[in-house]
Amino acid sequence: MKKILILGACGQIGTDLTLELRNRFGEKNVIASDIYSKNEGFLKDGIFEIIDVLDKKKISEVIDKYQITEIYHLAAVLSGNAEKNPMKSWEVNMTGLFNILELGVEKKLNKIFWPSSIAVFGPSTPRENTPQDTITDPNTVYGISKLAGERWIEYYNNKYNLDVRSLRYPGLISYKAEAGGGTTDYAVEIFYEAVRNGKYECFLSKNTELPMMYMDDAINATIELMEFKKENLSIKTSYNLSSMSFTPDEISKEIKKHIPNFQITYHPDFRQKIADSWPKSIDDSLARRNGGWRHKYNLSEMTEIMLKEITKKLN
Ligand code: NAD
Ligand code: AKB
């Protein structure tokens, strides 16, 4: 019997992932947790625990209490926020991961999911169709923590036979929860502001192209990865994953098809430098070969859903 613990469940991905895991595996088999509790929405309908990922003892107690067999470890500080408080962010991202890896070995967990990011790449990485194996020279606190995390999960896989699986997510776009302090957040905020005010001031420049993905595709890829036979997985660090790439100009043109008076202005801030160090597009052919990964959503389908769902939500 699968018993799943999600750490960082109140965040952008956790909100969607908790719902989908509960749909697939049953409400009582999926324990959501975060450092704070959300009193509204889906989290109050299932089991919820307050857990700080830096508190190894508490995580250990919760694993024992519910006889946890799998962990999805989502708690982290994202790229934009991490630059504001580098040392604290490093601690959350790295000590948090070590706590889970150590407990994974100690408690003999069946599987762990930990997400990496396109942030593992850096200014010297080829930016078009970035390969699975290439130069990784991240220059952000967040990117360095993701690259170190990838090396450590491979180490635990090899040394302790711990089954840790990972995807290098691109920027994820969703409507259930707002984005949590990253560089790709503009592509979520733009929809909220389009619906609320009909205009958006973008913190990246007009032609900054980045890899992005609609959340449903990311959730499917994640759960599918966790269901694959271990022997079919050739990568023990993290798989490149991709569906679409676009610029702020291209997404704003797509929004204008639905809201013709929508206006975008550009006021790049410190996140521009981060975006400029990341790939424009990703080669995920290995994930497609190893796991049969296929994405479903493109920019126009995603735009239609985002505007419809955010309009419903704000009303
Ligand atoms: P988010 O910021 O929306 O959510 C992170 C959650 O972690 C928040 O609810 C926060 O309260 C929680 N958290 C922070 N510190 C904690 C602590 N000490 N203990 C327990 N919980 C804590 O982030 P997200 O977008 O949901 O991202 C989840 C994971 O996916 C992260 O590892 C992130 O790096 C990765 N990722 C996200 C994206 C994306 O576009 N959303 C892209 C690539 C990788
Ligand atoms: C961020 O912008 O920090 C995240 C990511 C791509 O890892 N969305």
Short mmCIF file of C-alpha atoms and ligand atoms in Angstrom, two decimals:
data_model
loop_
_atom_site.label_atom_id
_atom_site.label_comp_id
_atom_site.label_asym_id
_atom_site.label_seq_id
_atom_site.Cartn_x
_atom_site.Cartn_y
_atom_site.Cartn_z
CA MET A 1 0.00 0.00 0.00
CA LYS A 2 1.35 3.40 -1.09
CA LYS A 3 1.46 6.10 1.62
CA ILE A 4 2.69 9.41 0.26
CA LEU A 5 4.06 12.44 2.13
CA ILE A 6 4.29 15.78 0.27
CA LEU A 7 6.61 18.44 1.68
CA GLY A 8 5.94 22.02 0.53
CA ALA A 9 2.35 21.09 -0.44
CA CYS A 10 0.93 24.63 -0.14
CA GLY A 11 3.10 25.94 -2.98
CA GLN A 12 2.42 26.30 -6.70
CA ILE A 13 3.22 22.68 -7.64
CA GLY A 14 2.16 21.12 -4.34
CA THR A 15 -1.37 22.48 -4.68
CA ASP A 16 -1.94 20.71 -8.02
CA LEU A 17 0.14 17.63 -7.17
CA THR A 18 -1.65 16.96 -3.86
CA LEU A 19 -5.03 17.04 -5.59
CA GLU A 20 -3.93 14.71 -8.38
CA LEU A 21 -2.17 12.24 -6.07
CA ARG A 22 -5.29 12.14 -3.86
CA ASN A 23 -7.45 11.53 -6.96
CA ARG A 24 -5.24 8.67 -8.07
CA PHE A 25 -4.27 7.02 -4.77
CA GLY A 26 -7.02 8.03 -2.32
CA GLU A 27 -7.36 10.94 0.10
CA LYS A 28 -6.24 9.00 3.16
CA ASN A 29 -3.04 7.79 1.44
CA VAL A 30 -1.67 11.26 0.68
CA ILE A 31 -0.43 13.40 3.58
CA ALA A 32 0.14 17.05 2.66
CA SER A 33 2.51 19.22 4.70
CA ASP A 34 4.09 22.65 4.67
CA ILE A 35 5.76 25.06 7.05
CA TYR A 36 2.43 26.87 7.37
CA SER A 37 -1.17 25.82 7.03
CA LYS A 38 -3.67 27.11 4.47
CA ASN A 39 -7.12 27.20 6.03
CA GLU A 40 -8.99 27.45 2.79
CA GLY A 41 -9.28 25.14 -0.19
CA PHE A 42 -8.31 21.55 -0.77
CA LEU A 43 -5.82 21.16 2.04
CA LYS A 44 -8.48 21.14 4.73
CA ASP A 45 -10.22 18.20 2.99
CA GLY A 46 -7.36 15.75 3.56
CA ILE A 47 -4.66 14.92 6.10
CA PHE A 48 -2.32 17.85 6.72
CA GLU A 49 0.74 18.25 8.97
CA ILE A 50 2.86 21.31 9.69
CA ILE A 51 6.45 20.35 8.82
CA ASP A 52 9.57 22.48 8.51
CA VAL A 53 11.94 20.51 6.25
CA LEU A 54 14.80 21.64 8.48
CA ASP A 55 13.19 19.72 11.38
CA LYS A 56 14.40 16.17 10.72
CA LYS A 57 12.88 14.80 13.94
CA LYS A 58 9.40 16.01 13.00
CA ILE A 59 9.70 14.53 9.48
CA SER A 60 10.82 11.24 11.03
CA GLU A 61 7.82 11.22 13.41
CA VAL A 62 5.38 11.89 10.56
CA ILE A 63 6.93 9.10 8.44
CA ASP A 64 6.41 6.68 11.34
CA LYS A 65 2.95 7.99 12.24
CA TYR A 66 1.53 7.35 8.74
CA GLN A 67 3.89 4.53 7.66
CA ILE A 68 5.03 6.63 4.71
CA THR A 69 6.46 4.74 1.71
CA GLU A 70 7.09 7.64 -0.75
CA ILE A 71 8.01 11.32 -0.41
CA TYR A 72 7.54 14.19 -2.86
CA HIS A 73 9.94 16.84 -1.56
CA LEU A 74 8.87 20.19 -3.04
CA ALA A 75 9.88 22.62 -0.28
CA ALA A 76 12.47 25.11 -1.54
CA VAL A 77 13.28 28.79 -2.00
CA LEU A 78 13.04 29.68 -5.72
CA SER A 79 15.46 31.69 -7.88
CA GLY A 80 14.27 35.27 -7.31
CA ASN A 81 13.70 34.93 -3.57
CA ALA A 82 16.92 32.98 -3.04
CA GLU A 83 19.00 35.91 -4.35
CA LYS A 84 17.50 38.08 -1.56
CA ASN A 85 18.66 35.75 1.22
CA PRO A 86 21.38 33.44 -0.13
CA MET A 87 22.51 31.64 3.03
CA LYS A 88 19.04 30.91 4.42
CA SER A 89 17.93 29.72 0.97
CA TRP A 90 20.94 27.45 0.65
CA GLU A 91 20.11 25.97 4.07
CA VAL A 92 16.45 25.30 3.18
CA ASN A 93 17.31 23.87 -0.24
CA MET A 94 20.28 21.72 0.82
CA THR A 95 19.71 20.75 4.48
CA GLY A 96 16.07 20.11 3.59
CA LEU A 97 17.18 17.71 0.85
CA PHE A 98 19.78 15.98 3.06
CA ASN A 99 17.16 15.40 5.77
CA ILE A 100 14.94 13.62 3.24
CA LEU A 101 17.80 11.59 1.72
CA GLU A 102 19.06 10.49 5.14
CA LEU A 103 15.56 9.56 6.30
CA GLY A 104 14.99 7.80 2.99
CA VAL A 105 17.90 5.47 3.77
CA GLU A 106 17.09 5.14 7.48
CA LYS A 107 13.38 4.36 6.98
CA LYS A 108 13.93 2.34 3.78
CA LEU A 109 11.49 4.48 1.77
CA ASN A 110 10.46 2.96 -1.57
CA LYS A 111 10.83 6.17 -3.62
CA ILE A 112 11.53 9.88 -3.37
CA PHE A 113 10.72 12.62 -5.89
CA TRP A 114 12.77 15.84 -5.77
CA PRO A 115 12.48 18.43 -8.54
CA SER A 116 15.44 20.06 -10.22
CA SER A 117 15.17 22.97 -12.65
CA ILE A 118 16.44 24.58 -15.84
CA ALA A 119 18.33 26.72 -13.29
CA VAL A 120 21.12 24.08 -13.25
CA PHE A 121 22.25 25.60 -16.55
CA GLY A 122 24.28 28.78 -16.77
CA PRO A 123 25.79 31.42 -19.05
CA SER A 124 28.14 28.98 -20.86
CA THR A 125 25.44 26.36 -21.50
CA PRO A 126 24.25 26.14 -25.14
CA ARG A 127 20.95 28.04 -24.96
CA GLU A 128 19.05 26.53 -27.89
CA ASN A 129 17.75 22.98 -27.52
CA THR A 130 19.92 22.52 -24.42
CA PRO A 131 21.05 18.86 -24.23
CA GLN A 132 20.64 16.53 -21.26
CA ASP A 133 24.40 16.40 -20.70
CA THR A 134 26.12 19.71 -21.25
CA ILE A 135 27.92 22.53 -19.44
CA THR A 136 26.23 23.30 -16.12
CA ASP A 137 27.64 26.52 -14.64
CA PRO A 138 24.74 28.11 -12.73
CA ASN A 139 25.46 31.52 -11.24
CA THR A 140 22.48 31.81 -8.87
CA VAL A 141 22.13 30.47 -5.32
CA TYR A 142 19.07 28.53 -6.46
CA GLY A 143 20.79 27.04 -9.53
CA ILE A 144 23.86 26.04 -7.53
CA SER A 145 21.62 24.32 -4.96
CA LYS A 146 19.77 22.43 -7.72
CA LEU A 147 23.02 21.32 -9.38
CA ALA A 148 24.46 20.20 -6.02
CA GLY A 149 21.15 18.45 -5.29
CA GLU A 150 21.37 16.55 -8.57
CA ARG A 151 24.87 15.33 -7.72
CA TRP A 152 23.73 14.26 -4.23
CA ILE A 153 20.66 12.35 -5.38
CA GLU A 154 22.84 10.44 -7.83
CA TYR A 155 25.26 9.72 -4.97
CA TYR A 156 22.46 8.35 -2.73
CA ASN A 157 21.11 6.33 -5.67
CA ASN A 158 24.54 4.75 -6.27
CA LYS A 159 25.86 4.44 -2.73
CA TYR A 160 22.70 3.48 -0.82
CA ASN A 161 20.49 2.21 -3.66
CA LEU A 162 17.97 4.89 -2.63
CA ASP A 163 15.40 5.34 -5.41
CA VAL A 164 15.34 9.13 -5.88
CA ARG A 165 13.82 10.44 -9.13
CA SER A 166 13.90 13.91 -10.58
CA LEU A 167 12.87 16.19 -13.45
CA ARG A 168 14.43 19.50 -14.48
CA TYR A 169 11.19 21.46 -14.65
CA PRO A 170 10.99 24.52 -16.89
CA GLY A 171 8.87 27.49 -15.71
CA LEU A 172 5.48 26.10 -14.67
CA ILE A 173 2.20 27.86 -15.34
CA SER A 174 -0.94 27.19 -13.33
CA TYR A 175 -3.99 28.90 -11.87
CA LYS A 176 -4.77 27.04 -8.61
CA ALA A 177 -1.93 28.63 -6.61
CA GLU A 178 0.14 31.68 -7.47
CA ALA A 179 3.85 31.29 -8.25
CA GLY A 180 6.37 31.30 -5.40
CA GLY A 181 9.20 33.77 -6.08
CA GLY A 182 10.91 32.55 -9.25
CA THR A 183 12.12 34.16 -12.46
CA THR A 184 9.48 32.52 -14.65
CA ASP A 185 6.67 33.82 -12.38
CA TYR A 186 5.88 36.61 -14.85
CA ALA A 187 4.16 34.01 -17.04
CA VAL A 188 1.69 33.31 -14.20
CA GLU A 189 1.29 36.90 -12.95
CA ILE A 190 0.53 38.14 -16.47
CA PHE A 191 -2.73 36.15 -16.55
CA TYR A 192 -3.90 37.41 -13.15
CA GLU A 193 -3.14 41.03 -14.08
CA ALA A 194 -4.74 40.64 -17.53
CA VAL A 195 -7.98 39.49 -15.88
CA ARG A 196 -7.83 41.94 -12.94
CA ASN A 197 -6.59 45.11 -14.65
CA GLY A 198 -6.19 44.48 -18.38
CA LYS A 199 -2.49 45.38 -18.18
CA TYR A 200 0.81 44.04 -16.86
CA GLU A 201 4.25 45.47 -16.14
CA CYS A 202 6.71 42.69 -16.93
CA PHE A 203 9.96 42.30 -14.95
CA LEU A 204 11.65 40.63 -17.95
CA SER A 205 12.33 42.24 -21.31
CA LYS A 206 10.10 41.83 -24.36
CA ASN A 207 12.16 39.18 -26.19
CA THR A 208 13.40 37.05 -23.28
CA GLU A 209 12.68 33.50 -24.39
CA LEU A 210 12.40 30.79 -21.71
CA PRO A 211 11.24 27.15 -21.57
CA MET A 212 7.78 26.86 -19.97
CA MET A 213 5.13 24.19 -19.31
CA TYR A 214 1.48 24.04 -18.34
CA MET A 215 1.08 22.50 -14.87
CA ASP A 216 -1.06 19.52 -15.95
CA ASP A 217 1.77 18.34 -18.20
CA ALA A 218 4.29 18.68 -15.35
CA ILE A 219 2.06 16.78 -12.91
CA ASN A 220 1.52 13.96 -15.40
CA ALA A 221 5.24 13.74 -16.15
CA THR A 222 6.02 13.62 -12.42
CA ILE A 223 3.54 10.89 -11.51
CA GLU A 224 4.47 8.87 -14.63
CA LEU A 225 8.17 9.12 -13.72
CA MET A 226 7.38 7.76 -10.26
CA GLU A 227 5.47 4.82 -11.76
CA PHE A 228 8.19 3.72 -14.23
CA LYS A 229 10.20 0.58 -13.67
CA LYS A 230 13.50 1.64 -12.09
CA GLU A 231 15.53 -0.39 -14.59
CA ASN A 232 14.13 1.69 -17.49
CA LEU A 233 15.56 4.92 -16.03
CA SER A 234 19.05 5.65 -17.32
CA ILE A 235 19.46 8.97 -15.49
CA LYS A 236 20.05 9.12 -11.75
CA THR A 237 20.47 12.88 -11.61
CA SER A 238 17.51 14.62 -13.28
CA TYR A 239 15.77 14.44 -16.68
CA ASN A 240 15.44 17.43 -19.02
CA LEU A 241 11.71 18.07 -19.59
CA SER A 242 10.14 20.39 -22.11
CA SER A 243 6.96 21.38 -23.90
CA MET A 244 7.06 25.00 -25.16
CA SER A 245 9.18 28.16 -25.17
CA PHE A 246 7.97 31.75 -25.53
CA THR A 247 8.80 35.38 -24.82
CA PRO A 248 6.74 37.97 -22.87
CA ASP A 249 5.86 39.51 -26.24
CA GLU A 250 4.54 36.20 -27.58
CA ILE A 251 2.42 35.42 -24.50
CA SER A 252 0.99 38.96 -24.48
CA LYS A 253 -0.03 38.57 -28.15
CA GLU A 254 -1.79 35.33 -27.24
CA ILE A 255 -3.63 37.06 -24.37
CA LYS A 256 -4.68 39.89 -26.72
CA LYS A 257 -6.59 37.35 -28.81
CA HIS A 258 -8.95 37.02 -25.81
CA ILE A 259 -8.58 40.49 -24.24
CA PRO A 260 -7.94 42.81 -27.22
CA ASN A 261 -7.21 45.88 -25.05
CA PHE A 262 -4.61 44.08 -22.92
CA GLN A 263 -1.43 46.14 -22.53
CA ILE A 264 2.06 45.06 -21.52
CA THR A 265 4.95 47.30 -20.49
CA TYR A 266 8.51 46.25 -19.67
CA HIS A 267 10.56 47.15 -16.61
CA PRO A 268 13.30 44.50 -16.27
CA ASP A 269 14.68 44.03 -12.74
CA PHE A 270 17.37 41.78 -11.18
CA ARG A 271 15.60 38.68 -12.53
CA GLN A 272 16.54 39.65 -16.11
CA LYS A 273 20.14 38.61 -15.43
CA ILE A 274 18.93 35.25 -14.12
CA ALA A 275 16.72 34.69 -17.18
CA ASP A 276 19.60 35.64 -19.48
CA SER A 277 21.70 32.84 -17.96
CA TRP A 278 19.04 30.16 -18.59
CA PRO A 279 18.28 28.16 -21.77
CA LYS A 280 15.76 29.33 -24.35
CA SER A 281 14.68 25.79 -25.21
CA ILE A 282 15.35 22.29 -23.92
CA ASP A 283 16.07 18.95 -25.59
CA ASP A 284 14.11 16.37 -23.59
CA SER A 285 14.45 13.49 -26.05
CA LEU A 286 15.89 11.20 -23.36
CA ALA A 287 12.77 11.58 -21.15
CA ARG A 288 10.69 10.91 -24.25
CA ARG A 289 12.73 7.77 -25.05
CA ASN A 290 13.19 6.39 -21.51
CA GLY A 291 9.71 7.12 -20.22
CA GLY A 292 7.54 7.72 -23.28
CA TRP A 293 6.99 11.31 -22.09
CA ARG A 294 4.60 13.36 -24.30
CA HIS A 295 3.32 16.84 -23.53
CA LYS A 296 -0.27 17.88 -24.32
CA TYR A 297 -0.55 21.66 -24.00
CA ASN A 298 0.79 24.44 -26.24
CA LEU A 299 0.76 28.22 -25.66
CA SER A 300 -2.66 28.89 -27.17
CA GLU A 301 -4.42 26.02 -25.34
CA MET A 302 -2.80 27.02 -22.07
CA THR A 303 -3.74 30.69 -22.51
CA GLU A 304 -7.36 29.81 -23.07
CA ILE A 305 -7.52 27.64 -19.93
CA MET A 306 -5.60 30.13 -17.74
CA LEU A 307 -7.84 33.08 -18.66
CA LYS A 308 -11.03 31.06 -18.22
CA GLU A 309 -10.03 29.57 -14.86
CA ILE A 310 -8.59 32.78 -13.38
CA THR A 311 -11.71 34.70 -14.41
CA LYS A 312 -13.83 32.07 -12.60
CA LYS A 313 -11.54 32.15 -9.57
CA LEU A 314 -11.51 35.96 -9.23
CA ASN A 315 -15.26 36.18 -9.61
P1 NAD B 1 6.60 27.42 -4.15
O1 NAD B 1 7.50 28.48 -3.63
O2 NAD B 1 5.30 27.81 -4.75
O3 NAD B 1 6.30 26.36 -3.01
C1 NAD B 1 7.31 25.92 -2.12
C2 NAD B 1 6.63 25.58 -0.81
O4 NAD B 1 7.66 25.22 0.09
C3 NAD B 1 5.87 26.77 -0.19
O5 NAD B 1 4.54 26.40 0.09
C4 NAD B 1 6.64 27.06 1.08
O6 NAD B 1 5.82 27.45 2.18
C5 NAD B 1 7.31 25.73 1.36
N1 NAD B 1 8.50 25.86 2.19
C6 NAD B 1 9.47 26.82 2.13
N2 NAD B 1 10.37 26.61 3.11
C7 NAD B 1 9.95 25.51 3.79
C8 NAD B 1 10.46 24.82 4.92
N3 NAD B 1 11.56 25.21 5.55
N4 NAD B 1 9.78 23.73 5.34
C9 NAD B 1 8.64 23.32 4.73
N5 NAD B 1 8.10 23.96 3.68
C10 NAD B 1 8.76 25.05 3.21
O7 NAD B 1 7.45 26.54 -5.16
P2 NAD B 1 6.92 25.57 -6.30
O8 NAD B 1 6.87 26.36 -7.54
O9 NAD B 1 5.75 24.82 -5.85
O10 NAD B 1 8.19 24.61 -6.43
C11 NAD B 1 8.27 23.36 -5.80
C12 NAD B 1 9.58 22.70 -6.19
O11 NAD B 1 9.67 22.60 -7.61
C13 NAD B 1 10.83 23.46 -5.75
O12 NAD B 1 11.84 22.55 -5.44
C14 NAD B 1 11.22 24.23 -6.98
O13 NAD B 1 12.58 24.51 -7.00
C15 NAD B 1 10.85 23.24 -8.07
N6 NAD B 1 10.63 23.89 -9.37
C16 NAD B 1 9.57 24.70 -9.56
C17 NAD B 1 9.37 25.31 -10.80
C18 NAD B 1 8.20 26.21 -11.09
O14 NAD B 1 8.16 26.84 -12.15
N7 NAD B 1 7.21 26.30 -10.19
C19 NAD B 1 10.31 25.09 -11.82
C20 NAD B 1 11.42 24.30 -11.57
C21 NAD B 1 11.56 23.67 -10.33
C1 AKB B 2 12.17 29.83 -11.00
O1 AKB B 2 11.94 30.69 -11.87
O2 AKB B 2 12.94 29.98 -10.05
C2 AKB B 2 11.50 28.48 -11.17
C3 AKB B 2 12.36 27.56 -11.94
C4 AKB B 2 12.37 27.56 -13.41
O3 AKB B 2 13.10 26.79 -11.34
N1 AKB B 2 10.23 28.68 -11.79
#
